[in-house]
Coordinates of C-alpha atoms in Angstrom, one line a residue:
M1 CA 0.0 0.0 0.0
K2 CA 2.8 2.3 0.9
G3 CA 4.5 1.5 -2.5
K4 CA 1.3 2.5 -4.3
R5 CA 1.2 5.9 -2.5
I6 CA 4.8 6.6 -3.5
S7 CA 4.0 5.7 -7.1
S8 CA 1.2 8.2 -7.1
V9 CA 3.4 10.9 -5.8
I10 CA 6.0 10.2 -8.5
A11 CA 3.3 10.4 -11.2
I12 CA 2.2 13.8 -9.8
F13 CA 5.7 15.2 -9.8
L14 CA 6.3 14.0 -13.4
L15 CA 3.1 15.7 -14.5
F16 CA 4.3 18.9 -12.6
I17 CA 7.6 18.8 -14.5
S18 CA 5.9 18.4 -17.8
T19 CA 3.9 21.6 -17.3
M20 CA 7.2 23.5 -16.8
L21 CA 8.9 22.3 -20.0
P22 CA 8.6 24.3 -23.2
T23 CA 5.7 23.1 -25.3
E24 CA 5.3 23.2 -29.1
A25 CA 3.0 25.8 -30.7
A26 CA -0.5 24.5 -31.4
A27 CA -1.5 23.8 -34.9
S28 CA -3.8 26.2 -36.7
A29 CA -7.4 25.4 -35.9
E30 CA -8.5 25.7 -39.5
R31 CA -6.2 24.0 -42.0
T32 CA -5.6 25.5 -45.4
L33 CA -3.4 24.0 -48.1
K34 CA -0.4 25.9 -46.8
D35 CA -0.8 23.8 -43.6
E36 CA -0.7 20.4 -45.4
S37 CA 2.1 18.0 -46.2
I38 CA 1.4 15.5 -49.0
Y39 CA 2.4 11.8 -49.4
D40 CA 2.2 11.0 -53.1
L41 CA 1.7 7.3 -54.1
L42 CA 0.5 5.0 -56.8
V43 CA -2.2 2.6 -55.6
D44 CA -0.8 -0.4 -57.4
R45 CA 2.7 0.1 -56.0
F46 CA 2.0 0.9 -52.3
N47 CA 0.6 -2.2 -50.6
N48 CA -1.4 -5.3 -51.5
G49 CA -4.1 -5.5 -48.9
I50 CA -6.4 -8.3 -50.2
G51 CA -6.0 -11.0 -52.8
T52 CA -9.6 -11.0 -54.3
N53 CA -8.7 -8.4 -56.9
D54 CA -5.3 -9.9 -57.9
V55 CA -6.4 -11.0 -61.4
D56 CA -3.4 -11.4 -63.7
V57 CA -1.2 -9.8 -61.1
D58 CA 2.6 -10.4 -61.3
A59 CA 4.7 -8.7 -58.6
T60 CA 7.9 -9.8 -60.3
N61 CA 7.0 -7.9 -63.5
R62 CA 7.5 -4.1 -63.1
H63 CA 5.3 -3.5 -66.2
A64 CA 2.4 -5.5 -64.8
F65 CA -0.1 -4.8 -62.1
N66 CA 1.7 -5.7 -58.8
G67 CA -1.4 -6.0 -56.6
G68 CA -1.5 -2.8 -54.6
D69 CA -5.1 -1.7 -53.7
F70 CA -7.3 0.6 -51.7
A71 CA -7.4 -1.9 -48.9
G72 CA -3.6 -2.0 -48.8
I73 CA -3.4 1.7 -48.3
Q74 CA -6.0 1.6 -45.6
S75 CA -4.1 -1.1 -43.7
R76 CA -1.0 1.0 -43.9
L77 CA -2.5 4.4 -42.9
Q78 CA -0.6 4.2 -39.6
H79 CA 2.7 4.2 -41.5
I80 CA 1.7 7.4 -43.2
S81 CA 0.3 8.9 -40.0
E82 CA 3.5 8.1 -38.1
M83 CA 5.4 10.2 -40.7
G84 CA 3.1 13.1 -39.9
F85 CA 1.6 13.6 -43.4
T86 CA -1.8 15.4 -43.4
M87 CA -2.8 14.5 -46.9
I88 CA -2.4 11.5 -49.3
S89 CA -2.4 11.8 -53.0
I90 CA -3.4 8.4 -54.3
G91 CA -2.8 9.2 -58.0
P92 CA -5.1 8.0 -60.9
V93 CA -7.8 5.5 -59.8
F94 CA -10.1 5.2 -62.8
E95 CA -10.3 2.0 -64.8
T96 CA -7.0 2.0 -66.8
D97 CA -4.8 0.2 -69.4
T98 CA -1.7 0.6 -67.2
Y99 CA -0.7 -0.1 -63.6
D100 CA 0.0 3.6 -63.0
G101 CA -3.5 4.6 -64.0
T102 CA -2.2 7.1 -66.7
Q103 CA -4.5 5.8 -69.5
A104 CA -8.0 6.0 -68.1
R105 CA -10.8 4.1 -69.6
S106 CA -13.5 5.9 -67.7
Y107 CA -14.4 8.9 -65.6
E108 CA -16.8 6.8 -63.5
K109 CA -15.6 3.2 -63.1
L110 CA -12.6 2.5 -60.8
E111 CA -9.8 0.1 -61.7
P112 CA -10.8 -3.4 -60.6
H113 CA -7.3 -4.2 -59.5
F114 CA -7.4 -1.3 -57.1
G115 CA -10.7 -2.3 -55.5
T116 CA -14.4 -1.4 -55.4
A117 CA -16.1 2.0 -54.9
E118 CA -17.0 0.8 -51.4
E119 CA -13.3 0.1 -50.6
L120 CA -12.2 3.5 -51.8
T121 CA -14.9 5.1 -49.7
S122 CA -13.8 3.0 -46.7
L123 CA -10.2 4.1 -47.3
V124 CA -11.2 7.8 -47.3
K125 CA -13.3 7.4 -44.1
A126 CA -10.5 5.6 -42.3
A127 CA -8.1 8.4 -43.4
H128 CA -10.4 11.0 -42.1
E129 CA -10.6 9.3 -38.7
K130 CA -6.8 9.9 -38.6
D131 CA -7.3 13.5 -39.7
I132 CA -5.7 12.7 -43.0
K133 CA -7.2 14.1 -46.2
V134 CA -7.3 12.2 -49.5
I135 CA -7.1 13.5 -53.0
A136 CA -6.9 11.6 -56.4
D137 CA -5.9 12.5 -59.9
F138 CA -8.4 13.6 -62.6
P139 CA -6.8 13.4 -66.1
M140 CA -8.1 16.0 -68.5
N141 CA -6.6 14.3 -71.5
D142 CA -4.4 11.5 -72.8
V143 CA -6.9 8.8 -72.0
S144 CA -7.2 5.3 -73.3
K145 CA -8.6 4.4 -76.8
Q146 CA -10.9 2.2 -74.7
H147 CA -12.4 5.1 -72.8
D148 CA -16.1 4.9 -72.4
W149 CA -16.6 8.3 -74.2
V150 CA -14.5 7.1 -77.2
K151 CA -16.3 3.8 -77.5
N152 CA -19.7 5.6 -77.3
E153 CA -18.5 8.3 -79.8
Q154 CA -19.8 11.0 -77.4
F155 CA -17.2 13.7 -78.2
L156 CA -14.7 14.7 -80.8
Y157 CA -11.1 13.6 -80.2
T158 CA -7.8 13.0 -81.9
E159 CA -5.4 10.1 -81.5
T160 CA -1.8 11.0 -80.5
T161 CA 1.3 9.3 -81.8
D162 CA 1.6 7.3 -78.6
G163 CA -1.9 5.9 -79.0
T164 CA -3.7 8.0 -76.4
I165 CA -6.7 10.2 -76.9
Q166 CA -6.8 14.0 -76.8
W167 CA -10.3 15.5 -76.4
D168 CA -11.4 18.5 -78.4
S169 CA -10.9 20.9 -75.6
N170 CA -13.1 23.6 -77.2
D171 CA -16.2 21.4 -77.4
D172 CA -18.8 22.9 -75.0
A173 CA -20.5 19.6 -74.6
L174 CA -17.2 17.9 -73.6
Q175 CA -16.5 20.7 -71.1
Q176 CA -19.9 20.3 -69.4
A177 CA -19.4 16.5 -69.3
L178 CA -16.0 17.0 -67.6
L179 CA -17.4 19.4 -65.1
Q180 CA -20.1 16.9 -64.1
A181 CA -17.6 14.0 -64.0
V182 CA -15.3 15.8 -61.6
V183 CA -18.2 16.8 -59.4
D184 CA -19.5 13.2 -59.3
F185 CA -16.0 11.8 -58.6
V186 CA -15.5 14.0 -55.5
T187 CA -19.0 13.6 -54.1
T188 CA -19.3 9.8 -54.7
H189 CA -16.1 9.0 -52.8
D190 CA -16.1 12.0 -50.4
L191 CA -12.7 13.1 -51.6
D192 CA -11.0 16.1 -50.2
G193 CA -10.1 17.4 -53.7
V194 CA -8.5 16.4 -56.9
R195 CA -5.2 16.9 -58.7
L196 CA -5.9 17.9 -62.3
T197 CA -3.4 16.4 -64.8
K198 CA -2.9 16.5 -68.6
L199 CA -4.0 20.1 -68.9
E200 CA -2.6 20.7 -72.4
G201 CA -5.1 22.2 -74.8
Y202 CA -7.4 23.6 -72.1
S203 CA -7.7 27.4 -71.6
D204 CA -7.1 28.8 -68.1
A205 CA -10.7 30.1 -68.2
F206 CA -12.1 26.5 -68.5
V207 CA -9.6 25.1 -65.9
N208 CA -10.8 27.9 -63.5
E209 CA -14.4 26.6 -64.1
V210 CA -13.3 23.1 -63.0
I211 CA -11.5 24.5 -60.0
A212 CA -14.6 26.6 -59.0
V213 CA -17.0 23.8 -59.4
V214 CA -14.9 21.5 -57.1
H215 CA -14.7 24.3 -54.5
E216 CA -18.5 24.8 -54.7
T217 CA -19.1 21.0 -54.5
K218 CA -17.3 20.5 -51.2
A219 CA -16.3 23.2 -48.8
G220 CA -12.5 23.1 -48.1
A221 CA -11.8 20.8 -51.1
Y222 CA -8.4 21.4 -52.8
V223 CA -7.6 21.5 -56.5
I224 CA -4.0 21.2 -57.3
T225 CA -1.9 20.2 -60.3
N226 CA 1.4 18.5 -61.0
E227 CA 2.0 21.0 -63.8
E228 CA 3.0 24.6 -63.9
S229 CA -0.1 26.7 -64.6
D230 CA -1.5 30.2 -64.5
A231 CA -5.0 29.0 -63.5
D232 CA -6.3 29.6 -60.0
F233 CA -5.1 26.4 -58.5
D234 CA -4.8 26.1 -54.7
A235 CA -1.2 24.9 -55.4
T236 CA 0.9 24.2 -58.4
R237 CA 4.2 22.5 -59.1
H238 CA 7.2 24.8 -59.5
I239 CA 9.9 23.1 -61.6
A240 CA 12.6 25.7 -60.9
Q241 CA 12.3 25.2 -57.2
E242 CA 12.4 21.4 -57.7
D243 CA 15.5 21.7 -59.8
A244 CA 17.1 23.9 -57.2
L245 CA 16.5 21.3 -54.5
R246 CA 17.9 18.5 -56.6
Q247 CA 20.9 20.6 -57.6
A248 CA 21.6 21.4 -54.0
F249 CA 21.2 18.0 -52.4
T250 CA 22.2 15.4 -54.9
K251 CA 25.8 15.6 -53.7
T252 CA 27.9 17.4 -51.1
D253 CA 29.5 20.8 -51.7
A254 CA 27.0 21.5 -54.4
N255 CA 26.0 24.9 -55.8
S256 CA 23.1 25.8 -53.5
S257 CA 22.5 29.3 -54.9
G258 CA 19.3 28.1 -56.5
I259 CA 17.7 27.8 -53.1
D260 CA 17.6 31.7 -53.1
I261 CA 14.6 31.3 -55.4
F262 CA 12.5 30.4 -52.3
T263 CA 10.6 33.4 -50.9
D264 CA 7.4 34.0 -48.9
A265 CA 5.6 34.5 -52.2
N266 CA 6.0 30.8 -52.9
A267 CA 4.0 29.7 -49.9
T268 CA 1.4 27.9 -52.0
N269 CA 3.8 26.2 -54.4
I270 CA 4.1 22.5 -54.1
I271 CA 7.8 21.8 -53.3
Q272 CA 9.2 18.3 -53.9
L273 CA 12.5 16.5 -54.4
D274 CA 11.4 14.2 -57.1
D275 CA 8.2 13.0 -58.8
L276 CA 6.7 9.7 -60.0
S277 CA 7.0 10.6 -63.7
G278 CA 10.8 10.9 -63.7
S279 CA 13.9 9.7 -62.0
R280 CA 14.1 9.3 -58.2
L281 CA 16.4 11.6 -56.3
T282 CA 18.1 8.5 -55.0
Y283 CA 19.1 7.6 -58.5
E284 CA 20.8 10.9 -59.0
M285 CA 22.6 10.5 -55.6
V286 CA 23.9 7.0 -56.6
E287 CA 25.0 8.3 -60.0
A288 CA 27.0 11.0 -58.1
R289 CA 28.5 8.2 -55.9
M290 CA 26.9 9.6 -52.8
F291 CA 25.4 7.7 -49.8
P292 CA 21.6 8.2 -50.2
P293 CA 20.5 7.9 -46.5
T294 CA 22.9 10.8 -45.5
R295 CA 21.9 12.8 -48.5
W296 CA 18.2 12.3 -47.8
K297 CA 18.5 13.5 -44.2
V298 CA 19.7 16.9 -45.1
A299 CA 17.4 17.1 -48.1
V300 CA 14.2 16.4 -46.2
T301 CA 15.1 18.9 -43.5
A302 CA 15.0 21.6 -46.2
L303 CA 11.9 20.1 -47.8
F304 CA 9.8 20.5 -44.6
T305 CA 11.1 23.9 -43.4
L306 CA 11.3 26.0 -46.6
P307 CA 8.3 28.0 -47.8
G308 CA 5.8 25.9 -49.7
V309 CA 3.6 22.8 -49.5
P310 CA 6.0 19.8 -49.1
L311 CA 5.1 16.7 -51.3
M312 CA 7.1 13.5 -50.8
T313 CA 6.9 10.5 -53.2
Y314 CA 6.1 7.1 -51.6
G315 CA 9.3 5.1 -50.9
S316 CA 11.5 8.1 -50.1
E317 CA 11.4 6.9 -46.5
I318 CA 13.5 3.9 -47.7
A319 CA 15.4 5.8 -50.4
V320 CA 13.7 4.1 -53.3
N321 CA 15.9 4.1 -56.5
G322 CA 15.1 4.2 -60.2
K323 CA 15.9 6.1 -63.3
E324 CA 12.5 5.9 -64.9
A325 CA 9.2 4.1 -64.7
P326 CA 8.6 1.3 -64.0
D327 CA 11.9 0.8 -62.2
S328 CA 11.1 3.9 -60.1
H329 CA 7.8 2.4 -59.1
P330 CA 8.6 -0.7 -57.0
L331 CA 6.1 -2.2 -54.6
L332 CA 7.0 -0.6 -51.3
N333 CA 9.0 -2.9 -49.1
F334 CA 7.8 -2.4 -45.5
K335 CA 10.4 -4.8 -44.1
T336 CA 13.4 -2.8 -45.1
D337 CA 15.3 -0.2 -42.9
M338 CA 13.1 2.7 -42.1
E339 CA 15.7 5.0 -40.6
L340 CA 14.5 8.0 -42.6
K341 CA 10.9 7.4 -41.5
D342 CA 11.6 8.7 -38.0
L343 CA 13.3 11.8 -39.2
I344 CA 10.5 12.6 -41.6
G345 CA 8.0 12.0 -38.8
N346 CA 10.0 14.3 -36.5
L347 CA 10.2 17.1 -39.1
N348 CA 6.5 16.8 -40.0
T349 CA 5.5 16.8 -36.4
L350 CA 7.4 20.1 -35.8
R351 CA 5.8 21.6 -38.9
N352 CA 2.3 20.4 -37.9
Q353 CA 2.6 21.9 -34.4
S354 CA 4.0 25.3 -35.4
E355 CA 2.1 27.8 -37.5
T356 CA 5.4 29.7 -37.7
L357 CA 7.4 26.9 -39.1
R358 CA 4.7 26.4 -41.8
N359 CA 3.8 29.9 -42.7
G360 CA 6.2 32.3 -40.8
D361 CA 8.3 34.9 -42.5
F362 CA 11.2 33.4 -44.3
K363 CA 14.7 34.9 -44.4
M364 CA 17.9 33.4 -45.8
L365 CA 20.8 34.4 -43.5
H366 CA 23.6 32.4 -45.3
N367 CA 23.8 30.3 -48.4
Q368 CA 27.1 29.3 -49.9
D369 CA 28.3 26.0 -51.4
G370 CA 25.8 23.9 -49.6
F371 CA 25.8 25.5 -46.2
M372 CA 22.4 27.2 -45.6
V373 CA 21.1 29.0 -42.6
Y374 CA 17.6 30.6 -42.6
T375 CA 14.9 31.6 -40.2
R376 CA 11.1 31.3 -40.0
T377 CA 9.6 33.9 -37.7
S378 CA 6.4 35.4 -36.4
E379 CA 5.4 37.5 -33.4
D380 CA 5.2 34.3 -31.4
E381 CA 8.2 32.2 -32.4
T382 CA 11.6 32.2 -34.0
W383 CA 13.0 29.2 -35.8
L384 CA 16.5 28.8 -37.2
I385 CA 17.3 26.1 -39.6
A386 CA 20.9 25.2 -40.4
V387 CA 21.7 22.8 -43.2
N388 CA 25.3 21.7 -43.7
N389 CA 25.4 20.0 -47.0
T390 CA 29.2 20.2 -47.2
S391 CA 32.1 17.7 -46.7
K392 CA 33.5 19.6 -43.6
T393 CA 32.5 21.0 -40.3
V394 CA 31.2 24.5 -40.6
D395 CA 30.3 27.4 -38.2
I396 CA 28.6 30.7 -38.5
K397 CA 28.0 33.6 -36.2
I398 CA 24.3 34.7 -36.0
P399 CA 23.8 38.3 -34.6
A400 CA 21.7 38.2 -31.5
E401 CA 19.2 40.7 -33.1
Q402 CA 18.3 38.0 -35.6
I403 CA 17.2 35.7 -32.8
G404 CA 16.0 38.1 -30.0
E405 CA 17.0 39.2 -26.6
K406 CA 17.7 36.8 -23.8
K407 CA 17.2 33.8 -26.1
K408 CA 18.8 30.4 -26.5
L409 CA 18.7 28.1 -29.5
R410 CA 17.5 24.6 -28.7
G411 CA 18.1 22.0 -31.3
L412 CA 15.2 19.6 -31.8
L413 CA 16.8 17.0 -34.0
D414 CA 20.2 16.5 -32.4
S415 CA 19.6 18.1 -29.0
D416 CA 22.1 20.9 -29.7
L417 CA 22.0 24.0 -27.5
V418 CA 23.4 27.3 -28.5
K419 CA 23.6 30.4 -26.2
E420 CA 24.5 33.9 -26.9
T421 CA 28.1 34.6 -26.2
D422 CA 29.6 37.8 -24.8
D423 CA 30.4 39.1 -28.3
G424 CA 26.6 39.3 -29.0
Y425 CA 26.5 36.3 -31.4
F426 CA 25.1 32.8 -31.5
H427 CA 27.9 30.5 -32.7
V428 CA 26.3 27.6 -34.6
V429 CA 28.6 24.7 -35.4
L430 CA 27.5 21.7 -37.5
D431 CA 29.4 18.6 -38.5
R432 CA 29.5 17.6 -42.2
E433 CA 26.3 16.5 -43.8
L434 CA 24.1 17.3 -40.9
A435 CA 21.1 19.6 -40.4
E436 CA 19.5 21.0 -37.2
V437 CA 16.2 22.8 -36.5
Y438 CA 16.4 25.2 -33.6
I439 CA 13.6 26.9 -31.7
A440 CA 14.5 30.2 -29.9
D441 CA 13.5 29.8 -26.2
E442 CA 13.7 32.2 -23.4
D443 CA 17.1 32.0 -21.7
K444 CA 16.4 32.3 -18.0
G445 CA 19.5 30.7 -16.7
F446 CA 19.0 27.8 -14.3
N447 CA 15.5 26.7 -13.9
I448 CA 15.4 26.3 -10.1
P449 CA 11.9 24.9 -9.8
Y450 CA 12.7 22.3 -12.5
L451 CA 15.9 21.3 -10.8
I452 CA 14.2 21.0 -7.4
A453 CA 11.4 18.9 -8.9
S454 CA 13.8 16.7 -10.7
L455 CA 15.8 16.1 -7.5
L456 CA 12.6 15.2 -5.6
V457 CA 11.6 12.8 -8.3
Y458 CA 14.9 11.0 -8.1
I459 CA 14.8 10.9 -4.3
L460 CA 11.2 9.5 -4.3
F461 CA 12.1 7.0 -7.0
L462 CA 15.1 5.8 -5.0
T463 CA 12.9 5.6 -1.9
F464 CA 10.4 3.6 -3.8
L465 CA 13.0 1.1 -5.0
F466 CA 14.4 0.9 -1.5
L467 CA 10.9 0.0 -0.1
V468 CA 10.3 -2.5 -2.8
I469 CA 13.6 -4.3 -2.1
K470 CA 13.0 -4.1 1.6
K471 CA 9.5 -5.6 1.2
G472 CA 10.9 -8.3 -1.0
R473 CA 13.5 -9.3 1.5
A474 CA 10.9 -9.3 4.3
R475 CA 8.6 -11.6 2.2
R476 CA 11.5 -14.0 1.4
K477 CA 12.5 -14.1 5.1
A478 CA 8.9 -14.8 6.2
E479 CA 8.6 -17.6 3.6
G480 CA 12.0 -19.0 4.7

């Protein structure tokens, strides 16, 4: 009984200590696209959840359907959630000629290999229960010759040299049919938006109509694209930023000047290190004879802390390789080393908890030959991110006025602690190929209440152990 009382006292003291420790900023109550982080996958290449839809599936053939399905994604939602992603892009899901869904046969029927409409709806519901949004691709062109509208001769089209179909984008009847199709797609499956693809041939005016009708159909729904566009998308891809990131992080001591293109004005750009239509960043790293896990660690730190909406392709957590599809689209191996997963989760957690880290003012303090130091600031917080993508230890002096009075920099990835020195600077030192994310905390010297509470906890814990040992000895003596 005495032991139980002591345990209760210890628990109370631990709770007391936790209230004195610095806490992360709360996430914004109302999420906008600027608050999201996106995990981009292909249904067929993520996870095989059930076997009932595995007709003519061959997991050894990269060109064939490999068995991934909606049920497989649902069974691995915890994996995505643990990495902190707030939105999943599941790619094309309509009935298709190809495993990657890029040659749609319908704007209504789903690919049988991926599962049923009920299974997609179940996936979306399960994701929502984890506060994760789900979007899917809607291809505006380059559909299959077997598309329902082609077979029914509903609209004018032309056949391309690669055998796909291009709609007559100026046909009013086609445009109305597309508008209705995208509305039905979102409402039927309760999607949180769409990614419009294959925009070539359509005017910005019509694309804006599509965007508007999705917004009207479901409050808060997003419409993004994987292309550069002047239409009113919630977010678009920015090739120059993507190229700058790849240039900066493929190898050490690289020219990182391209990162200067990032500004607060790019807050709604989708930023990514690679995409599913080209070569993986890991492939570029290997070609440069670099060690991918180390490269990825510095790269993802930048990805989740620079201005923009971070998008990460599936498999980056295990440094998936591949020059082009289908080699760049392996079925995800969940049994391999997931060292990057924890770092991605830590970075995403910091981003999710801090409005400032997501949307605060951005300022580059230093950027030379792979060593970058920048801040994200607001009235409430100051963050300093240091990325050493060089082959040597580096150091930099940060003027105290950049951080604030009576502050200390607390590293949240590697537990580094930097205090202002007598010369009025913060001296940040980083080993080669490392990155650190610092939060500026109040520097109040020794935290006397914390030290006293900690000491009391240790005393009580030792007392508890002493009583347990004493009681054990008494019981053994009585039994003897």
